[in-house]
Tab-separated table of N, CA and C in Angstrom:
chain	number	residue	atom	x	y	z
J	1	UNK	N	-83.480	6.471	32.116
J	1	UNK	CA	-82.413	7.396	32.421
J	1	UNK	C	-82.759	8.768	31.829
J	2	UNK	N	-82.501	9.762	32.820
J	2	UNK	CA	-83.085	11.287	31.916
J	2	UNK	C	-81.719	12.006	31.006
J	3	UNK	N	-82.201	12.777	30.042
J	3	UNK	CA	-81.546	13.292	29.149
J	3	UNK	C	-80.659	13.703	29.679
J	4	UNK	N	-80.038	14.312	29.195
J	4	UNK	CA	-78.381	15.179	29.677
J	4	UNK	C	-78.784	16.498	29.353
J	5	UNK	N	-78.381	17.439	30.201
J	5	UNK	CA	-79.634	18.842	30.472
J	5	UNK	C	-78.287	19.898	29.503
J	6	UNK	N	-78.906	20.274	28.422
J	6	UNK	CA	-77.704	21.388	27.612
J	6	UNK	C	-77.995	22.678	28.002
J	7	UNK	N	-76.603	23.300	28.016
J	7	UNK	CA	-76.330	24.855	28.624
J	7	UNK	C	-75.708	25.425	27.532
J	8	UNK	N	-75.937	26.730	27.589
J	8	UNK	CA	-75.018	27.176	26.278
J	8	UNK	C	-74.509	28.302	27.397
J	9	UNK	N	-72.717	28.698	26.882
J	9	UNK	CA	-72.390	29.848	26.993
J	9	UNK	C	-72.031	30.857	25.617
J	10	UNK	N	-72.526	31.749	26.225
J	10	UNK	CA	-72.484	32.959	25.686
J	10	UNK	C	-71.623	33.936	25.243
J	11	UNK	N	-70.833	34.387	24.925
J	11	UNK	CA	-69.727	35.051	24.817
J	11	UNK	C	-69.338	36.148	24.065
J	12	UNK	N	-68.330	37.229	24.334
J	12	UNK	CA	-68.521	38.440	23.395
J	12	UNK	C	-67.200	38.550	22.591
J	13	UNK	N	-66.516	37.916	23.111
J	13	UNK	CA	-65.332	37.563	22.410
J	13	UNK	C	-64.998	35.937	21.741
J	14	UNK	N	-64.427	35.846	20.789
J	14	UNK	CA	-63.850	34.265	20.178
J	14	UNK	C	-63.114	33.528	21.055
J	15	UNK	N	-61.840	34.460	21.160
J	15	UNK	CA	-60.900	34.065	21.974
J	15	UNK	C	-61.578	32.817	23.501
J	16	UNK	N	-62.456	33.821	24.389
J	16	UNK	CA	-62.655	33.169	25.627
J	16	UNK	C	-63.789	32.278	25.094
J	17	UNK	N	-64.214	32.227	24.180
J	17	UNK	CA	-65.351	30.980	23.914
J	17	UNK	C	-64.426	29.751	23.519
J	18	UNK	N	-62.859	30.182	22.467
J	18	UNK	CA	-62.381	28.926	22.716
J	18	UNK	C	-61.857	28.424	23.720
J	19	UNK	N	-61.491	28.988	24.771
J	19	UNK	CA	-60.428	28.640	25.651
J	19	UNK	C	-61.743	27.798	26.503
J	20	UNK	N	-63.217	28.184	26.607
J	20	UNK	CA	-64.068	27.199	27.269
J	20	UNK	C	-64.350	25.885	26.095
J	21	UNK	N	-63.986	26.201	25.330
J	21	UNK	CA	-64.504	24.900	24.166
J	21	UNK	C	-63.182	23.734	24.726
J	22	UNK	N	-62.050	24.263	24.689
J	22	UNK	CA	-60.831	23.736	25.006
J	22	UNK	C	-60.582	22.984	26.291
J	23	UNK	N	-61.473	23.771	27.291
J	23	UNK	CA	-61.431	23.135	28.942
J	23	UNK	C	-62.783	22.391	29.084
J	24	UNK	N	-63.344	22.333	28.250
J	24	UNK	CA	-64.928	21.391	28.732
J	24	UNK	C	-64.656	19.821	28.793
J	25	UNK	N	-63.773	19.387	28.227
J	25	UNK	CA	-63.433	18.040	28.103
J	25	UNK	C	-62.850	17.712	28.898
J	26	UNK	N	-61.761	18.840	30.080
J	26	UNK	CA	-60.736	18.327	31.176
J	26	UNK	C	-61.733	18.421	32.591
J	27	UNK	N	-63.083	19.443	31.813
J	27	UNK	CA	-63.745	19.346	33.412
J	27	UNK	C	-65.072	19.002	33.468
J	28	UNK	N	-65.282	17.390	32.461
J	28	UNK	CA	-66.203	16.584	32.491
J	28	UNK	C	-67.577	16.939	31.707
J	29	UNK	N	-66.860	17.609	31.141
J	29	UNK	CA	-68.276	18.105	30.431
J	29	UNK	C	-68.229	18.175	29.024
J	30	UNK	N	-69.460	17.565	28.114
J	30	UNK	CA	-69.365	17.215	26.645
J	30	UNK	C	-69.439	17.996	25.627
J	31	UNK	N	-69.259	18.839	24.766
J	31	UNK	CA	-69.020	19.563	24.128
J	31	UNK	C	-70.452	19.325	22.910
J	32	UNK	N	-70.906	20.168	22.286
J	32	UNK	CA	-71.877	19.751	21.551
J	32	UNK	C	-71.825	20.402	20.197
J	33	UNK	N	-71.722	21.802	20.197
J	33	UNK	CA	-71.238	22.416	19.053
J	33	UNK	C	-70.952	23.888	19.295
J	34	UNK	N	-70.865	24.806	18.382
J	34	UNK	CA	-70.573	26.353	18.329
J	34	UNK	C	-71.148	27.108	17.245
J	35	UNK	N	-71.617	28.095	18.141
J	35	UNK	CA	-72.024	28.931	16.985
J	35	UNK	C	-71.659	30.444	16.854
J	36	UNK	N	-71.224	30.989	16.152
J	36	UNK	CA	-70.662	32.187	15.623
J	36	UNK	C	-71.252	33.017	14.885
J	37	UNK	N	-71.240	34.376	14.762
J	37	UNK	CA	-71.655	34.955	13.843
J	37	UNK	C	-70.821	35.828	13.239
J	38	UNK	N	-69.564	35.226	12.928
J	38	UNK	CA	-68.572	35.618	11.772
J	38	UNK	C	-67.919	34.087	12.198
J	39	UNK	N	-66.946	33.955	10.530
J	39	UNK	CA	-65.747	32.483	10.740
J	39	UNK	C	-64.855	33.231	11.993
J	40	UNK	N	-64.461	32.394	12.748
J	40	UNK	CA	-63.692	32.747	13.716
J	40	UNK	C	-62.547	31.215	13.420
J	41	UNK	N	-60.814	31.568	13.332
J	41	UNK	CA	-59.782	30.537	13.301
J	41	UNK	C	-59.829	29.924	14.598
J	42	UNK	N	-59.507	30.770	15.580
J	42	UNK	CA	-59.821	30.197	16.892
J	42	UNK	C	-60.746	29.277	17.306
J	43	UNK	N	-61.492	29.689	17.132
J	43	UNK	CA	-62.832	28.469	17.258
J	43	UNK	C	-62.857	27.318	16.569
J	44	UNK	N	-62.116	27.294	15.550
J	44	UNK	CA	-61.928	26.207	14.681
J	44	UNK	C	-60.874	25.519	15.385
J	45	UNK	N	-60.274	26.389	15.399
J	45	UNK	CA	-58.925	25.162	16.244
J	45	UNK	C	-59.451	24.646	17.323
J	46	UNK	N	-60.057	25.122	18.269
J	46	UNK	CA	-60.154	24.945	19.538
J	46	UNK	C	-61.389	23.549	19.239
J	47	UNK	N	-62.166	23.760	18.367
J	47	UNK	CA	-63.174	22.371	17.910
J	47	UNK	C	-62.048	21.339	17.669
J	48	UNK	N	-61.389	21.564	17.046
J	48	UNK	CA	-60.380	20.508	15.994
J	48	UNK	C	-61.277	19.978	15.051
J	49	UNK	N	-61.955	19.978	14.032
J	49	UNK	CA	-62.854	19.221	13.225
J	49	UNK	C	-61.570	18.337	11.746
J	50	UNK	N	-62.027	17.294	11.560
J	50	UNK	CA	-61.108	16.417	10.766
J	50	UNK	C	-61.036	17.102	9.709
J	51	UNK	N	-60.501	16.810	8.539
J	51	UNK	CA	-60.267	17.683	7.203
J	51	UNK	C	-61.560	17.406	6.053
J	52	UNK	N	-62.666	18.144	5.959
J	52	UNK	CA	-63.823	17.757	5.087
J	52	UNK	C	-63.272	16.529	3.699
J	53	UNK	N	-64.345	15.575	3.719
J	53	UNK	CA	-64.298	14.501	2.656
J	53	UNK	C	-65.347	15.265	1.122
J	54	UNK	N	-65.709	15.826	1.695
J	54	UNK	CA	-66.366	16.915	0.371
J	54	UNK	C	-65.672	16.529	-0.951
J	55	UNK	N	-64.499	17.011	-0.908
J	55	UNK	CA	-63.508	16.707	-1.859
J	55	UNK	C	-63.703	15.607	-2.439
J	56	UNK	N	-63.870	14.077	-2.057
J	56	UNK	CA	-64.183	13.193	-2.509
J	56	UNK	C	-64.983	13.056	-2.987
J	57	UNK	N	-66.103	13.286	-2.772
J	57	UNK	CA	-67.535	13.232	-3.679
J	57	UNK	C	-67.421	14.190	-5.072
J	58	UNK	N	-67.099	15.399	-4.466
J	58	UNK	CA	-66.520	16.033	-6.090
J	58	UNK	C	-65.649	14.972	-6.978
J	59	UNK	N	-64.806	14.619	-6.617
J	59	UNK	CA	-63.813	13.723	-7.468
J	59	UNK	C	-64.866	12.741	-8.346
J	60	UNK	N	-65.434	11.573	-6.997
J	60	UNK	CA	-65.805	10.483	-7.530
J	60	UNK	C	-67.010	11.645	-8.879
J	61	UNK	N	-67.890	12.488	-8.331
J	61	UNK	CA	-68.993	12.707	-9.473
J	61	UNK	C	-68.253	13.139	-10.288
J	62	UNK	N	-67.048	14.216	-10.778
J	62	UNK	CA	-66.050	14.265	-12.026
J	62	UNK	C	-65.488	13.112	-12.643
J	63	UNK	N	-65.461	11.827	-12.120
J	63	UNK	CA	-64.958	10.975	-13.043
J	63	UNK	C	-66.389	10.021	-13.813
J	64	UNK	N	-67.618	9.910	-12.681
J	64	UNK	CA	-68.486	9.482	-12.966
J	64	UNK	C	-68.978	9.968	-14.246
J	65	UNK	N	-69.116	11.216	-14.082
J	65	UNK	CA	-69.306	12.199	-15.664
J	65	UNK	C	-68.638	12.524	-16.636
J	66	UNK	N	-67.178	11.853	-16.348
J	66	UNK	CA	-66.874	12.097	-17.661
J	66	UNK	C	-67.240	10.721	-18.112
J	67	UNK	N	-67.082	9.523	-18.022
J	67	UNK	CA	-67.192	8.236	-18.582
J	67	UNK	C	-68.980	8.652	-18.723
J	68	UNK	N	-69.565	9.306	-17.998
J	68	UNK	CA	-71.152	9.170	-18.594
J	68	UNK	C	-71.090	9.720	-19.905
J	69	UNK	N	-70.544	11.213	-19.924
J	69	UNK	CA	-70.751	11.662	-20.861
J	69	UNK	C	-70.095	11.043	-21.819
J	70	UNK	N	-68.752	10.597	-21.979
J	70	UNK	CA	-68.208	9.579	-23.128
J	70	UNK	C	-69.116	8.762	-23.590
J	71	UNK	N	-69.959	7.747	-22.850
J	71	UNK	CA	-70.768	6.856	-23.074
J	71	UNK	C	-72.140	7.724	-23.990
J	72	UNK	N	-72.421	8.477	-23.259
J	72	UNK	CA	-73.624	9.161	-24.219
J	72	UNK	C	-73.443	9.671	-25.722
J	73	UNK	N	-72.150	10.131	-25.907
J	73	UNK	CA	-71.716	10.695	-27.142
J	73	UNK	C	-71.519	9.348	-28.010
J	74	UNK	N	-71.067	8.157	-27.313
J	74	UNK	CA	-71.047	7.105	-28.007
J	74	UNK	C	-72.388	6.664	-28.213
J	75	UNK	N	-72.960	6.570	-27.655
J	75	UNK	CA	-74.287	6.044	-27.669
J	75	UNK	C	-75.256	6.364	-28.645
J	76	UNK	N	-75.355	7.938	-28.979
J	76	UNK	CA	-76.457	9.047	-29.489
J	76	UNK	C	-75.369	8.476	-30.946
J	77	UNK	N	-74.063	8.741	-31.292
J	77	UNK	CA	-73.617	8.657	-32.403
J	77	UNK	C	-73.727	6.868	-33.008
J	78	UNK	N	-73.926	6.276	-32.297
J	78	UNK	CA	-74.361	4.745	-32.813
J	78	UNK	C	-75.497	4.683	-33.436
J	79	UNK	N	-76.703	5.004	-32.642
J	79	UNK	CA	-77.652	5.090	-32.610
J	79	UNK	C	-78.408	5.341	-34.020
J	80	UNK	N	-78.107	6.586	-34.242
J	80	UNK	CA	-78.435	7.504	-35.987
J	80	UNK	C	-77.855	7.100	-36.842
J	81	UNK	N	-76.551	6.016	-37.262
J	81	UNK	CA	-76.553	5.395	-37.980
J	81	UNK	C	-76.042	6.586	-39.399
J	82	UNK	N	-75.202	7.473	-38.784
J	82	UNK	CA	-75.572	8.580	-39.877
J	82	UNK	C	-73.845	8.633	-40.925
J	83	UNK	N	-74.028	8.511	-42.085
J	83	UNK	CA	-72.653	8.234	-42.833
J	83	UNK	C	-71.643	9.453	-42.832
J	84	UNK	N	-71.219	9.634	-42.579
J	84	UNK	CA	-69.667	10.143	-42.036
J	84	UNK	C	-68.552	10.352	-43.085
J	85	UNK	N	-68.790	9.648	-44.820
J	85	UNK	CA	-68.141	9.786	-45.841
J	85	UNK	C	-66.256	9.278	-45.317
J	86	UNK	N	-67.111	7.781	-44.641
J	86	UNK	CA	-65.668	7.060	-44.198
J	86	UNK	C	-65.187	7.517	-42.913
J	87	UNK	N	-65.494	8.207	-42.406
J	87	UNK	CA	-64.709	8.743	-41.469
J	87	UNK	C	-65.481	7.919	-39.974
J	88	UNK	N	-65.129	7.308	-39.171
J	88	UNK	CA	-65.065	6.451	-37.971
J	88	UNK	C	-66.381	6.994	-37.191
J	89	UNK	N	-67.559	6.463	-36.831
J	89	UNK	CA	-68.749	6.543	-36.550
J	89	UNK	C	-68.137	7.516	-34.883
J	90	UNK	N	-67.603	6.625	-34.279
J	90	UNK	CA	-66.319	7.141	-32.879
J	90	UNK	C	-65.719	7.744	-33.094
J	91	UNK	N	-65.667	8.797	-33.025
J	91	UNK	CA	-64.072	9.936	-32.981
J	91	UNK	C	-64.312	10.320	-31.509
J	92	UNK	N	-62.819	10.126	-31.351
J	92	UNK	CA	-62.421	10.080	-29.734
J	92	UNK	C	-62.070	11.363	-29.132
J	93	UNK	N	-61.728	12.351	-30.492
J	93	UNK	CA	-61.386	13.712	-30.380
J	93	UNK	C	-62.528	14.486	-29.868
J	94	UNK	N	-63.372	14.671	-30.474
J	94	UNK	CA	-65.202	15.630	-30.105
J	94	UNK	C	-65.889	15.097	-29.204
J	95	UNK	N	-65.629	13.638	-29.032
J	95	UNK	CA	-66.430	13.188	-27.653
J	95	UNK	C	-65.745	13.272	-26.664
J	96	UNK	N	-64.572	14.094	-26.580
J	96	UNK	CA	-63.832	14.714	-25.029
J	96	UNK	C	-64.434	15.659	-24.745
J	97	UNK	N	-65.003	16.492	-25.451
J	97	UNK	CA	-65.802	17.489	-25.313
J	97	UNK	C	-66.856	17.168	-24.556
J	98	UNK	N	-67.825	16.716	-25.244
J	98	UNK	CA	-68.513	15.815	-24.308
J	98	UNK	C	-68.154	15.281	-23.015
J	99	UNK	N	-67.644	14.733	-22.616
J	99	UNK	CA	-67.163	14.205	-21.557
J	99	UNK	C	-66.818	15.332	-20.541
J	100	UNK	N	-65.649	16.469	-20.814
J	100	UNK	CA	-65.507	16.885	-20.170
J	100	UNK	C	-66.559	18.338	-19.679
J	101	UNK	N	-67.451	18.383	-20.489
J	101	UNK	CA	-68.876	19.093	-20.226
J	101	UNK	C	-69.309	18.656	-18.993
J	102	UNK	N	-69.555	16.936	-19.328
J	102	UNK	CA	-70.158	16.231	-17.991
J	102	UNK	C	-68.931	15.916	-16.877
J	103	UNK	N	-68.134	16.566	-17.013
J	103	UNK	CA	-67.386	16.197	-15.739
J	103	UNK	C	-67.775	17.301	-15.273
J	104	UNK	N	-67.629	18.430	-15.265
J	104	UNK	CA	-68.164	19.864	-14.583
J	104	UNK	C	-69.281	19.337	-14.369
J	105	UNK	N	-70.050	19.366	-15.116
J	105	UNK	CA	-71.324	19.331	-14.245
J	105	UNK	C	-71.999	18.034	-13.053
J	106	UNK	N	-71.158	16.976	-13.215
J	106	UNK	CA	-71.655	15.752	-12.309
J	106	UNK	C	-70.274	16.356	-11.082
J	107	UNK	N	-69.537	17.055	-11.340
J	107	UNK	CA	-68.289	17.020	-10.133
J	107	UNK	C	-69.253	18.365	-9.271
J	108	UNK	N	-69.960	19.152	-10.007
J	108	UNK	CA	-70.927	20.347	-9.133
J	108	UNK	C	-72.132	19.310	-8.448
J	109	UNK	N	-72.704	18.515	-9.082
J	109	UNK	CA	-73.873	17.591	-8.360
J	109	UNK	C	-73.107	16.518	-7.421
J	110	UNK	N	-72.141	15.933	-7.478
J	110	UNK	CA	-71.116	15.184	-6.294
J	110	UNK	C	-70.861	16.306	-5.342
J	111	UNK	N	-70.212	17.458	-5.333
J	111	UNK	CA	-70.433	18.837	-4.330
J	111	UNK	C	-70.871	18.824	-3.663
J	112	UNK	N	-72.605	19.321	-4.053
J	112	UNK	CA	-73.719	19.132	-3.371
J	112	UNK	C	-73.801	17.960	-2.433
J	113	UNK	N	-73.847	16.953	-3.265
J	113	UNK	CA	-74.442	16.015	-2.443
J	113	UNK	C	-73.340	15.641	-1.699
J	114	UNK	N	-71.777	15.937	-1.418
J	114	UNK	CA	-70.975	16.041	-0.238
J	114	UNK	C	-71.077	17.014	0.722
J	115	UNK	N	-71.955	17.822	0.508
J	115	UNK	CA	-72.128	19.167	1.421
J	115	UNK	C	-72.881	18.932	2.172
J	116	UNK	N	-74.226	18.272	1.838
J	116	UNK	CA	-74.984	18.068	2.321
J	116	UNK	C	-75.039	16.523	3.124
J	117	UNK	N	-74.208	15.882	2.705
J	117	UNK	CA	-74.010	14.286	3.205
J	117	UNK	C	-73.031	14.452	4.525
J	118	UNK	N	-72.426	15.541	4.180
J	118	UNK	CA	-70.946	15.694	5.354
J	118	UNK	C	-71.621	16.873	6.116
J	119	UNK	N	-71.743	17.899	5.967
J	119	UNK	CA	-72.360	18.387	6.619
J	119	UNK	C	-74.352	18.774	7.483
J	120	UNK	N	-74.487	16.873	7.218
J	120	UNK	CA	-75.568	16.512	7.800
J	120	UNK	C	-76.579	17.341	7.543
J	121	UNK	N	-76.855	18.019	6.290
J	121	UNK	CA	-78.156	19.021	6.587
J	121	UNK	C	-79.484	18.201	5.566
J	122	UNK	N	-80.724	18.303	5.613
J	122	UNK	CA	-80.749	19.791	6.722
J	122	UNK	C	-80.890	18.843	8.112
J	123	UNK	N	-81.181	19.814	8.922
J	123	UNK	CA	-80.763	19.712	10.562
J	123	UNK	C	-81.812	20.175	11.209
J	124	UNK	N	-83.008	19.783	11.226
J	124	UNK	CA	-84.524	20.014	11.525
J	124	UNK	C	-83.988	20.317	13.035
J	125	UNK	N	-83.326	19.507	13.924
J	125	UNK	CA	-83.480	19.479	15.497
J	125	UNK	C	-82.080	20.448	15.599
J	126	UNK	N	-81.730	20.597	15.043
J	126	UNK	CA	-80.700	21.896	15.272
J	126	UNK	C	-80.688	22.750	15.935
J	127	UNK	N	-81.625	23.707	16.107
J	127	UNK	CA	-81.948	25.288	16.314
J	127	UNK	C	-82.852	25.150	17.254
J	128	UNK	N	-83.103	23.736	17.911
J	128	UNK	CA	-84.031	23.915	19.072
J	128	UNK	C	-83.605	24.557	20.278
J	129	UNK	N	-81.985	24.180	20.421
J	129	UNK	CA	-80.622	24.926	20.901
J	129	UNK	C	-80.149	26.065	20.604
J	130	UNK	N	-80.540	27.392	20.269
J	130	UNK	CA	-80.071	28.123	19.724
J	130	UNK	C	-79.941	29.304	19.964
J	131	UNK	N	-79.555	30.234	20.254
J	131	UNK	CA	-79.899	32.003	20.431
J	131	UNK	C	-79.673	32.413	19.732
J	132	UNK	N	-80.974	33.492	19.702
J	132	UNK	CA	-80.408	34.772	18.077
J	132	UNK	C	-79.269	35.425	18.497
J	133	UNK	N	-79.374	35.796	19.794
J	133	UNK	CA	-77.814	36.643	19.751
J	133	UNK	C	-76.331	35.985	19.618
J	134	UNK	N	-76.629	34.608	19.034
J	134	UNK	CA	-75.263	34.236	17.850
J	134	UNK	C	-75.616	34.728	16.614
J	135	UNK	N	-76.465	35.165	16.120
J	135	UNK	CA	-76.286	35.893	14.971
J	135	UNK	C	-76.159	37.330	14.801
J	136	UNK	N	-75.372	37.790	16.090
J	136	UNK	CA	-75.299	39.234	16.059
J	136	UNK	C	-74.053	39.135	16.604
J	137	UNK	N	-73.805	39.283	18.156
J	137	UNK	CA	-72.471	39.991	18.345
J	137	UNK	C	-71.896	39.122	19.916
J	138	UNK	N	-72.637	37.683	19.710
J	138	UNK	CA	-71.808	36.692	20.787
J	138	UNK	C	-71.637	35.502	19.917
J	139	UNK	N	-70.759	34.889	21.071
J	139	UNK	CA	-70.265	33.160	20.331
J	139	UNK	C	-70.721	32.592	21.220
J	140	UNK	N	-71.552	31.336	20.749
J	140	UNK	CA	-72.252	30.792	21.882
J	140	UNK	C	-71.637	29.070	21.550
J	141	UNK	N	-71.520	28.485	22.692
J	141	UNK	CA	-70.945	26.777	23.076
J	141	UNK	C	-72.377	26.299	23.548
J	142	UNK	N	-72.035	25.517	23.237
J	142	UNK	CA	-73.849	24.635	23.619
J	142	UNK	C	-72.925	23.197	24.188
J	143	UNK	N	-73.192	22.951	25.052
J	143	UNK	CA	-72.255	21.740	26.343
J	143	UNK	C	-73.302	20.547	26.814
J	144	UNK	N	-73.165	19.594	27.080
J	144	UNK	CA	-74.231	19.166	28.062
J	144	UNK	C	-73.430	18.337	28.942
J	145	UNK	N	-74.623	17.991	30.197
J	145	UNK	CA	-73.967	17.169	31.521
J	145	UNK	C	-75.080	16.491	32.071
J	146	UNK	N	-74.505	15.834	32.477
J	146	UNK	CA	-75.924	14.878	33.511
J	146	UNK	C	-76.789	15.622	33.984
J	147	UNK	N	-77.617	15.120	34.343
J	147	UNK	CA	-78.770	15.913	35.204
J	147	UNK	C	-78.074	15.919	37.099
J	148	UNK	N	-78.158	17.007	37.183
J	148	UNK	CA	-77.486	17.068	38.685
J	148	UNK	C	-76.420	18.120	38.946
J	149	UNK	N	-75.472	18.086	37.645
J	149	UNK	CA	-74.533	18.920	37.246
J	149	UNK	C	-74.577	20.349	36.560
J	150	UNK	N	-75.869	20.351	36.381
J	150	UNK	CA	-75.856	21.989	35.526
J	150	UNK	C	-75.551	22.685	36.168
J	151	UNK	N	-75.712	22.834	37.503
J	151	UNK	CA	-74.874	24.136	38.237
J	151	UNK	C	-73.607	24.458	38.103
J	152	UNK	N	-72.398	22.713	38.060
J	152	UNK	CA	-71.267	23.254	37.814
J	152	UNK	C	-71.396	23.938	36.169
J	153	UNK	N	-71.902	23.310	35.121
J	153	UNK	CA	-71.742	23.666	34.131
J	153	UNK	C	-71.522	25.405	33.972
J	154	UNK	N	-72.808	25.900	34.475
J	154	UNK	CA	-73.409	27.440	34.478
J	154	UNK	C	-72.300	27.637	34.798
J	155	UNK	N	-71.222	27.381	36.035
J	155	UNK	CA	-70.644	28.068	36.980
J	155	UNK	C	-69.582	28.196	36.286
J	156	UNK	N	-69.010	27.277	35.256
J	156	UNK	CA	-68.104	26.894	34.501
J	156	UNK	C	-68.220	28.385	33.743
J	157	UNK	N	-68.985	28.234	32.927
J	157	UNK	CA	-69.523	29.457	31.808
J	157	UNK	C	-69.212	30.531	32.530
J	158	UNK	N	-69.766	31.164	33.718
J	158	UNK	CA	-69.485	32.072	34.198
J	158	UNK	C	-68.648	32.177	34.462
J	159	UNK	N	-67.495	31.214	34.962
J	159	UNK	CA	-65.888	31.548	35.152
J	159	UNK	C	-65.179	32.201	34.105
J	160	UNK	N	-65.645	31.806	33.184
J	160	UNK	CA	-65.088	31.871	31.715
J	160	UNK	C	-65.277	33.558	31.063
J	161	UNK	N	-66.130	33.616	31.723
J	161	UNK	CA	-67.210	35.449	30.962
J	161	UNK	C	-67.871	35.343	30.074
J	162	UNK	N	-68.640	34.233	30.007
J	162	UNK	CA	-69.754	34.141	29.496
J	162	UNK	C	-71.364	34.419	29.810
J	163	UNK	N	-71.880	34.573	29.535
J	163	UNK	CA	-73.586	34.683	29.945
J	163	UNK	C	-73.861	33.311	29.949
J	164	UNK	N	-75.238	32.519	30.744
J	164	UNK	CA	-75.653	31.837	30.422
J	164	UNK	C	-77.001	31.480	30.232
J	165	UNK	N	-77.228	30.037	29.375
J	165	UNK	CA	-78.512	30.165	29.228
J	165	UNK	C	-78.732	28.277	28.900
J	166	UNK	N	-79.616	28.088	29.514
J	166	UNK	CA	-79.957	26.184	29.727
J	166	UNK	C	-81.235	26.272	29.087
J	167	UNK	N	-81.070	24.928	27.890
J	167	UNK	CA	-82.131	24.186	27.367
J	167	UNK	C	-82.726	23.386	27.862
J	168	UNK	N	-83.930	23.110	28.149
J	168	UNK	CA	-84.396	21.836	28.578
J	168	UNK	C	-84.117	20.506	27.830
């Protein structure tokens, strides 16, 4: 079976790139992604994308680090064996410190690695799809359709006031 042939439209405004992001689904045609060269709200809505889980990975690595770091402060202070003139080898007070050192810093490395886990990068086959002139002063939809159909697609785009332009 041959690939599904992608078209991108082109666009100079947000507005009419969403209103084609919005109608590609009622007129058979699959939506693939968008690209912008400023945040545009419109475009966001018109994607609908779910609410990022990012957040979660921060969480889980902030709690991971603080119990690491608790554990290490316990650990290093066992360890040395060092007399204290009575006073409790564990103090629960100074090793919050600790702890909460390593919560900042394991909740910044959970971040990352939600940024990059949720937002799939890197993205080697990405940009095989791409025009520079989304990084200047159009919004471009990248669509695909069966093989047979790119004409309506194009024709689509052009209804819309877009430019177009097909990937193999």
């Amino acid at each position: 079976m041959p690939a599904d042939i992608r078209v991108m439209g082109l666009f100079k405004d947000d507005g009419k790139a969403a209103r084609a992001i919005g109608e590609l689904g009622t007129a058979g045609f699959n939506f693939l992604r968008a690209h912008s060269p400023i945040p545009s709200q419109r475009i966001l809505d018109a994607v609908g994308l779910k609410k990022s889980r990012v957040g979660w990975f921060t969480l889980a690595g902030g709690i991971i680090g603080f119990f690491a770091g608790f554990a290490l402060a316990i650990f290093t202070a066992v360890q040395w064996n060092l007399i204290v003139s009575g006073k409790p080898i564990v103090s629960l007070i100074p090793f919050f410190i600790v702890g909460f050192e390593f919560t900042i810093l394991f909740s910044v490395f959970g971040n990352v690695i939600g940024l990059l886990v949720c937002g799939r990068l890197p993205d080697v086959g990405g940009l095989e799809a791409y025009d520079p002139r989304c990084s200047g002063d159009h919004f471009g939809v990248l669509a695909s359709c069966q093989p047979g159909r790119e004409k309506d697609l194009m024709d689509f785009f052009r209804k819309k006031g877009g430019e177009v332009r097909v990937f193999a």
